[in-house]
PDB file of C-alpha atoms in Angstrom:
ATOM      1  CA  MET A 233    -214.829 -57.914 -16.542  1.00  0.00           C
ATOM      2  CA  MET A 234    -214.705 -55.753 -19.651  1.00  0.00           C
ATOM      3  CA  ASN A 235    -215.186 -52.622 -17.558  1.00  0.00           C
ATOM      4  CA  TRP A 236    -212.237 -53.607 -15.390  1.00  0.00           C
ATOM      5  CA  MET A 237    -210.099 -54.356 -18.423  1.00  0.00           C
ATOM      6  CA  ASN A 238    -210.880 -50.942 -19.894  1.00  0.00           C
ATOM      7  CA  GLN A 239    -210.094 -49.256 -16.581  1.00  0.00           C
ATOM      8  CA  PHE A 240    -206.839 -51.187 -16.215  1.00  0.00           C
ATOM      9  CA  GLY A 241    -205.891 -50.298 -19.790  1.00  0.00           C
ATOM     10  CA  GLN A 242    -206.315 -46.599 -18.957  1.00  0.00           C
ATOM     11  CA  VAL A 243    -204.131 -47.020 -15.846  1.00  0.00           C
ATOM     12  CA  LEU A 244    -201.525 -48.829 -17.935  1.00  0.00           C
ATOM     13  CA  LEU A 245    -201.504 -46.049 -20.530  1.00  0.00           C
ATOM     14  CA  GLU A 246    -201.115 -43.422 -17.824  1.00  0.00           C
ATOM     15  CA  THR A 247    -198.242 -45.420 -16.314  1.00  0.00           C
ATOM     16  CA  CYS A 248    -196.576 -45.623 -19.739  1.00  0.00           C
ATOM     17  CA  ARG A 249    -196.890 -41.868 -20.065  1.00  0.00           C
ATOM     18  CA  ASP A 250    -195.176 -41.382 -16.688  1.00  0.00           C
ATOM     19  CA  ILE A 251    -192.408 -43.941 -17.246  1.00  0.00           C
ATOM     20  CA  LEU A 252    -191.461 -43.115 -20.821  1.00  0.00           C
ATOM     21  CA  PRO A 253    -189.744 -39.781 -19.949  1.00  0.00           C
ATOM     22  CA  ILE A 254    -187.551 -41.637 -17.467  1.00  0.00           C
ATOM     23  CA  ALA A 255    -186.604 -44.217 -20.065  1.00  0.00           C
ATOM     24  CA  ALA A 256    -185.977 -41.500 -22.666  1.00  0.00           C
ATOM     25  CA  ILE A 257    -183.610 -39.622 -20.316  1.00  0.00           C
ATOM     26  CA  ILE A 258    -181.639 -42.755 -19.422  1.00  0.00           C
ATOM     27  CA  ILE A 259    -181.341 -43.972 -23.032  1.00  0.00           C
ATOM     28  CA  GLY A 260    -180.631 -40.440 -24.298  1.00  0.00           C
ATOM     29  CA  PHE A 261    -177.723 -39.984 -21.870  1.00  0.00           C
ATOM     30  CA  GLN A 262    -176.449 -43.432 -22.717  1.00  0.00           C
ATOM     31  CA  LEU A 263    -176.435 -42.806 -26.489  1.00  0.00           C
ATOM     32  CA  LEU A 264    -175.809 -39.076 -26.746  1.00  0.00           C
ATOM     33  CA  VAL A 265    -173.646 -38.189 -23.714  1.00  0.00           C
ATOM     34  CA  ILE A 266    -171.820 -41.376 -22.784  1.00  0.00           C
ATOM     35  CA  ARG A 267    -171.987 -42.512 -26.440  1.00  0.00           C
ATOM     36  CA  LYS A 268    -172.012 -46.202 -25.770  1.00  0.00           C
ATOM     37  CA  PRO A 269    -174.628 -48.750 -26.850  1.00  0.00           C
ATOM     38  CA  VAL A 270    -177.186 -49.880 -24.312  1.00  0.00           C
ATOM     39  CA  ALA A 271    -176.001 -53.004 -22.552  1.00  0.00           C
ATOM     40  CA  HIS A 272    -178.402 -55.951 -22.717  1.00  0.00           C
ATOM     41  CA  PRO A 273    -181.245 -54.088 -24.509  1.00  0.00           C
ATOM     42  CA  LYS A 274    -183.499 -57.144 -24.466  1.00  0.00           C
ATOM     43  CA  LYS A 275    -183.237 -57.522 -20.697  1.00  0.00           C
ATOM     44  CA  MET A 276    -183.784 -53.789 -20.254  1.00  0.00           C
ATOM     45  CA  LEU A 277    -186.909 -53.870 -22.403  1.00  0.00           C
ATOM     46  CA  ILE A 278    -188.299 -56.808 -20.441  1.00  0.00           C
ATOM     47  CA  GLY A 279    -187.471 -55.010 -17.214  1.00  0.00           C
ATOM     48  CA  PHE A 280    -189.320 -51.872 -18.317  1.00  0.00           C
ATOM     49  CA  ILE A 281    -192.356 -53.996 -19.226  1.00  0.00           C
ATOM     50  CA  TYR A 282    -192.300 -55.567 -15.770  1.00  0.00           C
ATOM     51  CA  VAL A 283    -192.069 -52.118 -14.202  1.00  0.00           C
ATOM     52  CA  LEU A 284    -195.016 -50.840 -16.220  1.00  0.00           C
ATOM     53  CA  LEU A 285    -197.183 -53.812 -15.366  1.00  0.00           C
ATOM     54  CA  GLY A 286    -196.128 -53.759 -11.708  1.00  0.00           C
ATOM     55  CA  ILE A 287    -196.909 -50.081 -11.220  1.00  0.00           C
ATOM     56  CA  ALA A 288    -200.215 -50.420 -13.086  1.00  0.00           C
ATOM     57  CA  PHE A 289    -201.300 -53.373 -10.952  1.00  0.00           C
ATOM     58  CA  PHE A 290    -200.128 -51.560  -7.813  1.00  0.00           C
ATOM     59  CA  LEU A 291    -202.144 -48.433  -8.639  1.00  0.00           C
ATOM     60  CA  GLU A 292    -205.192 -50.536  -9.421  1.00  0.00           C
ATOM     61  CA  GLY A 293    -204.763 -52.346  -6.113  1.00  0.00           C
ATOM     62  CA  LEU A 294    -204.632 -49.033  -4.270  1.00  0.00           C
ATOM     63  CA  LYS A 295    -207.951 -47.983  -5.763  1.00  0.00           C
ATOM     64  CA  MET A 296    -209.613 -51.344  -5.148  1.00  0.00           C
ATOM     65  CA  ALA A 297    -208.254 -52.216  -1.676  1.00  0.00           C
ATOM     66  CA  LEU A 298    -205.983 -49.959   0.339  1.00  0.00           C
ATOM     67  CA  PHE A 299    -207.715 -46.590  -0.153  1.00  0.00           C
ATOM     68  CA  PRO A 300    -211.230 -47.987   0.542  1.00  0.00           C
ATOM     69  CA  LEU A 301    -209.899 -50.001   3.497  1.00  0.00           C
ATOM     70  CA  GLY A 302    -208.369 -46.987   5.202  1.00  0.00           C
ATOM     71  CA  THR A 303    -211.510 -44.914   4.657  1.00  0.00           C
ATOM     72  CA  LEU A 304    -213.728 -47.774   5.852  1.00  0.00           C
ATOM     73  CA  MET A 305    -211.781 -48.258   9.068  1.00  0.00           C
ATOM     74  CA  ALA A 306    -211.853 -44.530   9.838  1.00  0.00           C
ATOM     75  CA  ASN A 307    -215.619 -44.408   9.285  1.00  0.00           C
ATOM     76  CA  GLN A 308    -216.291 -47.494  11.393  1.00  0.00           C
ATOM     77  CA  LEU A 309    -214.120 -46.338  14.288  1.00  0.00           C
ATOM     78  CA  THR A 310    -215.912 -42.963  14.467  1.00  0.00           C
ATOM     79  CA  THR A 311    -219.555 -44.021  14.258  1.00  0.00           C
ATOM     80  CA  PRO A 312    -221.698 -42.887  17.217  1.00  0.00           C
ATOM     81  CA  GLU A 313    -222.715 -46.496  17.845  1.00  0.00           C
ATOM     82  CA  PHE A 314    -219.095 -47.610  18.171  1.00  0.00           C
ATOM     83  CA  LEU A 315    -218.099 -44.605  20.297  1.00  0.00           C
ATOM     84  CA  GLY A 316    -221.166 -44.997  22.505  1.00  0.00           C
ATOM     85  CA  ILE A 317    -222.394 -41.406  22.094  1.00  0.00           C
ATOM     86  CA  SER A 318    -225.542 -39.771  20.815  1.00  0.00           C
ATOM     87  CA  PRO A 319    -225.717 -39.284  17.022  1.00  0.00           C
ATOM     88  CA  THR A 320    -226.628 -35.628  17.563  1.00  0.00           C
ATOM     89  CA  GLU A 321    -223.734 -34.899  19.921  1.00  0.00           C
ATOM     90  CA  GLN A 322    -221.254 -32.446  18.427  1.00  0.00           C
ATOM     91  CA  ASN A 323    -218.774 -31.709  21.243  1.00  0.00           C
ATOM     92  CA  VAL A 324    -217.126 -35.088  21.669  1.00  0.00           C
ATOM     93  CA  ALA A 325    -214.095 -35.333  23.981  1.00  0.00           C
ATOM     94  CA  TRP A 326    -210.850 -36.332  22.266  1.00  0.00           C
ATOM     95  CA  GLN A 327    -210.457 -39.263  24.665  1.00  0.00           C
ATOM     96  CA  THR A 328    -213.552 -40.849  23.120  1.00  0.00           C
ATOM     97  CA  TYR A 329    -211.593 -41.589  19.944  1.00  0.00           C
ATOM     98  CA  TYR A 330    -208.941 -43.681  21.701  1.00  0.00           C
ATOM     99  CA  TRP A 331    -209.547 -46.629  19.364  1.00  0.00           C
ATOM    100  CA  VAL A 332    -208.632 -44.374  16.442  1.00  0.00           C
ATOM    101  CA  TYR A 333    -205.272 -43.573  18.049  1.00  0.00           C
ATOM    102  CA  ILE A 334    -204.633 -47.244  18.788  1.00  0.00           C
ATOM    103  CA  PHE A 335    -205.531 -48.251  15.229  1.00  0.00           C
ATOM    104  CA  ALA A 336    -203.339 -45.498  13.727  1.00  0.00           C
ATOM    105  CA  ALA A 337    -200.400 -46.544  15.885  1.00  0.00           C
ATOM    106  CA  SER A 338    -200.907 -50.219  15.055  1.00  0.00           C
ATOM    107  CA  ILE A 339    -201.227 -49.691  11.315  1.00  0.00           C
ATOM    108  CA  GLY A 340    -198.213 -47.363  11.373  1.00  0.00           C
ATOM    109  CA  PHE A 341    -196.112 -49.926  13.189  1.00  0.00           C
ATOM    110  CA  ALA A 342    -197.144 -52.835  10.926  1.00  0.00           C
ATOM    111  CA  THR A 343    -196.847 -51.008   7.602  1.00  0.00           C
ATOM    112  CA  THR A 344    -193.445 -49.575   8.510  1.00  0.00           C
ATOM    113  CA  LEU A 345    -192.051 -53.029   9.262  1.00  0.00           C
ATOM    114  CA  ALA A 346    -193.342 -54.110   5.850  1.00  0.00           C
ATOM    115  CA  GLU A 347    -191.774 -51.226   3.941  1.00  0.00           C
ATOM    116  CA  PRO A 348    -189.338 -52.603   1.345  1.00  0.00           C
ATOM    117  CA  SER A 349    -187.397 -49.351   1.207  1.00  0.00           C
ATOM    118  CA  LEU A 350    -186.838 -49.330   4.967  1.00  0.00           C
ATOM    119  CA  LEU A 351    -185.673 -52.941   4.824  1.00  0.00           C
ATOM    120  CA  ALA A 352    -183.157 -52.080   2.110  1.00  0.00           C
ATOM    121  CA  VAL A 353    -181.774 -49.071   4.012  1.00  0.00           C
ATOM    122  CA  ALA A 354    -181.598 -51.029   7.289  1.00  0.00           C
ATOM    123  CA  MET A 355    -179.704 -53.877   5.637  1.00  0.00           C
ATOM    124  CA  LYS A 356    -177.238 -51.463   4.045  1.00  0.00           C
ATOM    125  CA  ALA A 357    -176.784 -49.621   7.343  1.00  0.00           C
ATOM    126  CA  GLU A 358    -175.978 -52.879   9.136  1.00  0.00           C
ATOM    127  CA  GLN A 359    -173.593 -53.930   6.358  1.00  0.00           C
ATOM    128  CA  ILE A 360    -171.685 -50.643   6.174  1.00  0.00           C
ATOM    129  CA  SER A 361    -171.506 -50.161   9.950  1.00  0.00           C
ATOM    130  CA  GLY A 362    -170.050 -53.659  10.425  1.00  0.00           C
ATOM    131  CA  GLY A 363    -172.955 -54.710  12.613  1.00  0.00           C
ATOM    132  CA  THR A 364    -172.849 -51.672  14.878  1.00  0.00           C
ATOM    133  CA  VAL A 365    -176.299 -50.657  13.623  1.00  0.00           C
ATOM    134  CA  ARG A 366    -178.582 -53.663  13.703  1.00  0.00           C
ATOM    135  CA  ALA A 367    -181.120 -53.857  10.866  1.00  0.00           C
ATOM    136  CA  TRP A 368    -183.858 -55.336  13.018  1.00  0.00           C
ATOM    137  CA  GLY A 369    -183.304 -52.892  15.879  1.00  0.00           C
ATOM    138  CA  LEU A 370    -183.371 -49.984  13.420  1.00  0.00           C
ATOM    139  CA  ARG A 371    -186.615 -51.220  11.847  1.00  0.00           C
ATOM    140  CA  ILE A 372    -188.280 -51.625  15.256  1.00  0.00           C
ATOM    141  CA  THR A 373    -187.160 -48.151  16.315  1.00  0.00           C
ATOM    142  CA  VAL A 374    -188.477 -46.571  13.142  1.00  0.00           C
ATOM    143  CA  ALA A 375    -191.761 -48.512  13.397  1.00  0.00           C
ATOM    144  CA  ILE A 376    -192.276 -47.269  16.962  1.00  0.00           C
ATOM    145  CA  GLY A 377    -191.573 -43.728  15.825  1.00  0.00           C
ATOM    146  CA  VAL A 378    -194.092 -43.921  13.005  1.00  0.00           C
ATOM    147  CA  ALA A 379    -196.652 -45.465  15.318  1.00  0.00           C
ATOM    148  CA  LEU A 380    -196.348 -42.651  17.845  1.00  0.00           C
ATOM    149  CA  GLY A 381    -196.324 -40.052  15.073  1.00  0.00           C
ATOM    150  CA  LEU A 382    -199.537 -41.353  13.472  1.00  0.00           C
ATOM    151  CA  ALA A 383    -201.238 -41.556  16.859  1.00  0.00           C
ATOM    152  CA  LEU A 384    -200.288 -37.906  17.445  1.00  0.00           C
ATOM    153  CA  GLY A 385    -201.412 -37.017  13.911  1.00  0.00           C
ATOM    154  CA  THR A 386    -204.856 -38.543  14.387  1.00  0.00           C
ATOM    155  CA  TYR A 387    -205.144 -36.711  17.696  1.00  0.00           C
ATOM    156  CA  ARG A 388    -204.450 -33.469  15.798  1.00  0.00           C
ATOM    157  CA  ILE A 389    -207.244 -34.225  13.356  1.00  0.00           C
ATOM    158  CA  VAL A 390    -209.687 -34.994  16.168  1.00  0.00           C
ATOM    159  CA  VAL A 391    -208.949 -31.851  18.187  1.00  0.00           C
ATOM    160  CA  GLY A 392    -208.408 -29.579  15.166  1.00  0.00           C
ATOM    161  CA  ILE A 393    -205.080 -28.031  16.194  1.00  0.00           C
ATOM    162  CA  GLU A 394    -203.146 -26.390  13.364  1.00  0.00           C
ATOM    163  CA  LEU A 395    -200.561 -28.661  11.757  1.00  0.00           C
ATOM    164  CA  TYR A 396    -197.667 -26.211  11.823  1.00  0.00           C
ATOM    165  CA  TYR A 397    -197.533 -26.180  15.638  1.00  0.00           C
ATOM    166  CA  PHE A 398    -196.610 -29.864  15.661  1.00  0.00           C
ATOM    167  CA  ILE A 399    -194.223 -29.655  12.728  1.00  0.00           C
ATOM    168  CA  ILE A 400    -192.320 -26.648  14.108  1.00  0.00           C
ATOM    169  CA  ALA A 401    -192.073 -28.242  17.528  1.00  0.00           C
ATOM    170  CA  GLY A 402    -190.945 -31.508  15.976  1.00  0.00           C
ATOM    171  CA  TYR A 403    -188.155 -29.968  13.958  1.00  0.00           C
ATOM    172  CA  ILE A 404    -186.986 -27.972  16.964  1.00  0.00           C
ATOM    173  CA  ILE A 405    -186.660 -31.298  18.796  1.00  0.00           C
ATOM    174  CA  VAL A 406    -184.782 -32.764  15.804  1.00  0.00           C
ATOM    175  CA  ILE A 407    -182.333 -29.811  15.683  1.00  0.00           C
ATOM    176  CA  VAL A 408    -181.624 -30.102  19.415  1.00  0.00           C
ATOM    177  CA  GLN A 409    -181.188 -33.888  19.127  1.00  0.00           C
ATOM    178  CA  THR A 410    -178.803 -33.446  16.196  1.00  0.00           C
ATOM    179  CA  LEU A 411    -176.430 -31.416  18.382  1.00  0.00           C
ATOM    180  CA  PHE A 412    -176.021 -34.310  20.818  1.00  0.00           C
ATOM    181  CA  THR A 413    -176.277 -37.336  18.511  1.00  0.00           C
ATOM    182  CA  PRO A 414    -173.259 -39.315  17.203  1.00  0.00           C
ATOM    183  CA  LYS A 415    -172.377 -38.148  13.702  1.00  0.00           C
ATOM    184  CA  LEU A 416    -172.574 -41.733  12.463  1.00  0.00           C
ATOM    185  CA  MET A 417    -176.363 -41.729  12.897  1.00  0.00           C
ATOM    186  CA  ILE A 418    -177.350 -38.197  11.818  1.00  0.00           C
ATOM    187  CA  GLY A 419    -177.446 -38.757   8.066  1.00  0.00           C
ATOM    188  CA  LEU A 420    -179.121 -42.158   8.476  1.00  0.00           C
ATOM    189  CA  ALA A 421    -181.783 -40.698  10.758  1.00  0.00           C
ATOM    190  CA  TYR A 422    -182.630 -37.946   8.306  1.00  0.00           C
ATOM    191  CA  ASP A 423    -182.848 -40.389   5.404  1.00  0.00           C
ATOM    192  CA  ILE A 424    -185.072 -42.711   7.388  1.00  0.00           C
ATOM    193  CA  GLY A 425    -187.848 -40.114   7.383  1.00  0.00           C
ATOM    194  CA  GLY A 426    -188.199 -40.432   3.635  1.00  0.00           C
ATOM    195  CA  VAL A 427    -188.015 -44.204   3.244  1.00  0.00           C
ATOM    196  CA  THR A 428    -190.755 -44.828   5.801  1.00  0.00           C
ATOM    197  CA  THR A 429    -193.348 -43.100   3.619  1.00  0.00           C
ATOM    198  CA  SER A 430    -193.362 -45.363   0.606  1.00  0.00           C
ATOM    199  CA  THR A 431    -195.537 -47.847  -1.223  1.00  0.00           C
ATOM    200  CA  VAL A 432    -197.117 -49.582   1.768  1.00  0.00           C
ATOM    201  CA  THR A 433    -197.549 -46.799   4.331  1.00  0.00           C
ATOM    202  CA  VAL A 434    -198.683 -43.837   2.252  1.00  0.00           C
ATOM    203  CA  PRO A 435    -201.927 -45.271   0.751  1.00  0.00           C
ATOM    204  CA  LEU A 436    -203.335 -46.480   4.084  1.00  0.00           C
ATOM    205  CA  VAL A 437    -202.238 -43.425   6.032  1.00  0.00           C
ATOM    206  CA  THR A 438    -203.653 -41.010   3.453  1.00  0.00           C
ATOM    207  CA  ALA A 439    -206.967 -42.829   3.313  1.00  0.00           C
ATOM    208  CA  LEU A 440    -207.098 -42.961   7.126  1.00  0.00           C
ATOM    209  CA  GLY A 441    -206.513 -39.218   7.454  1.00  0.00           C
ATOM    210  CA  LEU A 442    -209.099 -38.257   4.848  1.00  0.00           C
ATOM    211  CA  GLY A 443    -211.672 -40.695   6.214  1.00  0.00           C
ATOM    212  CA  LEU A 444    -211.141 -39.524   9.786  1.00  0.00           C
ATOM    213  CA  ALA A 445    -211.444 -35.857   8.841  1.00  0.00           C
ATOM    214  CA  ALA A 446    -214.650 -36.589   6.968  1.00  0.00           C
ATOM    215  CA  ALA A 447    -216.117 -38.544   9.908  1.00  0.00           C
ATOM    216  CA  VAL A 448    -215.223 -36.246  12.817  1.00  0.00           C
ATOM    217  CA  PRO A 449    -217.738 -33.407  13.214  1.00  0.00           C
ATOM    218  CA  GLY A 450    -216.402 -29.970  12.381  1.00  0.00           C
ATOM    219  CA  ARG A 451    -213.390 -31.176  10.377  1.00  0.00           C
ATOM    220  CA  ASN A 452    -212.676 -30.439   6.727  1.00  0.00           C
ATOM    221  CA  PRO A 453    -211.002 -33.298   4.791  1.00  0.00           C
ATOM    222  CA  LEU A 454    -209.122 -30.825   2.585  1.00  0.00           C
ATOM    223  CA  LEU A 455    -207.794 -28.789   5.528  1.00  0.00           C
ATOM    224  CA  ASP A 456    -207.490 -31.445   8.225  1.00  0.00           C
ATOM    225  CA  GLY A 457    -207.315 -34.726   6.322  1.00  0.00           C
ATOM    226  CA  PHE A 458    -203.788 -34.240   5.003  1.00  0.00           C
ATOM    227  CA  GLY A 459    -200.717 -34.024   7.203  1.00  0.00           C
ATOM    228  CA  LEU A 460    -200.399 -37.554   8.582  1.00  0.00           C
ATOM    229  CA  ILE A 461    -197.584 -38.252   6.123  1.00  0.00           C
ATOM    230  CA  ALA A 462    -195.636 -35.361   7.656  1.00  0.00           C
ATOM    231  CA  PHE A 463    -195.915 -37.034  11.066  1.00  0.00           C
ATOM    232  CA  ALA A 464    -194.826 -40.350   9.531  1.00  0.00           C
ATOM    233  CA  CYS A 465    -191.763 -38.589   8.096  1.00  0.00           C
ATOM    234  CA  LEU A 466    -190.792 -36.559  11.140  1.00  0.00           C
ATOM    235  CA  SER A 467    -191.418 -38.993  14.009  1.00  0.00           C
ATOM    236  CA  PRO A 468    -188.947 -41.714  12.870  1.00  0.00           C
ATOM    237  CA  ILE A 469    -186.161 -39.115  12.656  1.00  0.00           C
ATOM    238  CA  ILE A 470    -186.765 -38.257  16.282  1.00  0.00           C
ATOM    239  CA  ALA A 471    -186.965 -41.946  17.179  1.00  0.00           C
ATOM    240  CA  VAL A 472    -183.695 -42.882  15.444  1.00  0.00           C
ATOM    241  CA  LEU A 473    -181.832 -39.908  16.937  1.00  0.00           C
ATOM    242  CA  ALA A 474    -183.172 -40.851  20.363  1.00  0.00           C
ATOM    243  CA  TYR A 475    -182.133 -44.481  19.750  1.00  0.00           C
ATOM    244  CA  ALA A 476    -178.594 -43.337  18.906  1.00  0.00           C
ATOM    245  CA  GLN A 477    -178.426 -41.085  21.971  1.00  0.00           C
ATOM    246  CA  ILE A 478    -179.631 -43.835  24.301  1.00  0.00           C
ATOM    247  CA  ALA A 479    -177.172 -46.335  22.788  1.00  0.00           C
ATOM    248  CA  GLN A 480    -174.328 -43.845  23.239  1.00  0.00           C
ATOM    249  CA  TRP A 481    -175.347 -43.168  26.836  1.00  0.00           C
ATOM    250  CA  LEU A 482    -175.569 -46.890  27.638  1.00  0.00           C
ATOM    251  CA  ASN A 483    -172.183 -47.470  26.058  1.00  0.00           C
ATOM    252  CA  LYS A 484    -170.593 -44.701  28.116  1.00  0.00           C
ATOM    253  CA  SER A 485    -172.242 -46.073  31.257  1.00  0.00           C
ATOM    254  CA  SER A 486    -170.935 -49.583  30.659  1.00  0.00           C
ATOM    255  CA  LEU A 487    -167.425 -48.312  29.990  1.00  0.00           C
ATOM    256  CA  SER A 488    -167.378 -46.122  33.108  1.00  0.00           C
ATOM    257  CA  SER A 489    -168.637 -48.970  35.283  1.00  0.00           C
ATOM    258  CA  LYS A 490    -165.707 -51.213  34.322  1.00  0.00           C
ATOM    259  CA  PRO A 491    -162.730 -51.146  36.747  1.00  0.00           C
TER     260      PRO A 491
END
């Protein structure tokens, strides 16, 4: 217990060191530039304390649960016993790792639906669009995009293809889609790529990529383990743009079919 308390104290001190510059900038602008007293200083102080404790507990939870869980799942899904191959076999077909792709897609779908930042953006999009953009439909679309992106990213790790091939091809698709997508959805689609990679998704995805690269023969965790976050950022943009294009096409089809 004492060891954990000491470790948590170090995490809390590091969090204070990271948060204090933010507080100093906000208070400095308030007092020196705007030249008005801080409104509700007691509430603000309590809020900063909550933020410090919340971030410290979150970081400690990452170390104790999410990072080990992602690494453990990657190791278990790639053991020779689970794959049904010889322990000495080096040239394993990419199809053999199909459970890895399924797990990556499933965890990407589930964690994206649980992302608080995505929920906030989806609710605002529905509110501002007057219900034209449905929050639940947008979340499902983004979750499917992240799921497909992570499945493709794990495939890249297994086969060892260079990351930039996928990223360049993905952004070419995004640029082409942007030319034919309603302007209402372009900015939202580009923003979605950032909000999907937040507090819930990033820890598990990072641990999964590093664990998979360490478990697959011939892969280097430093070279191949990173890059899944890029897929999680890029794939929902493609998915949301495609969603907008399909919705526009269906709307045109329904209007043209009316007498």
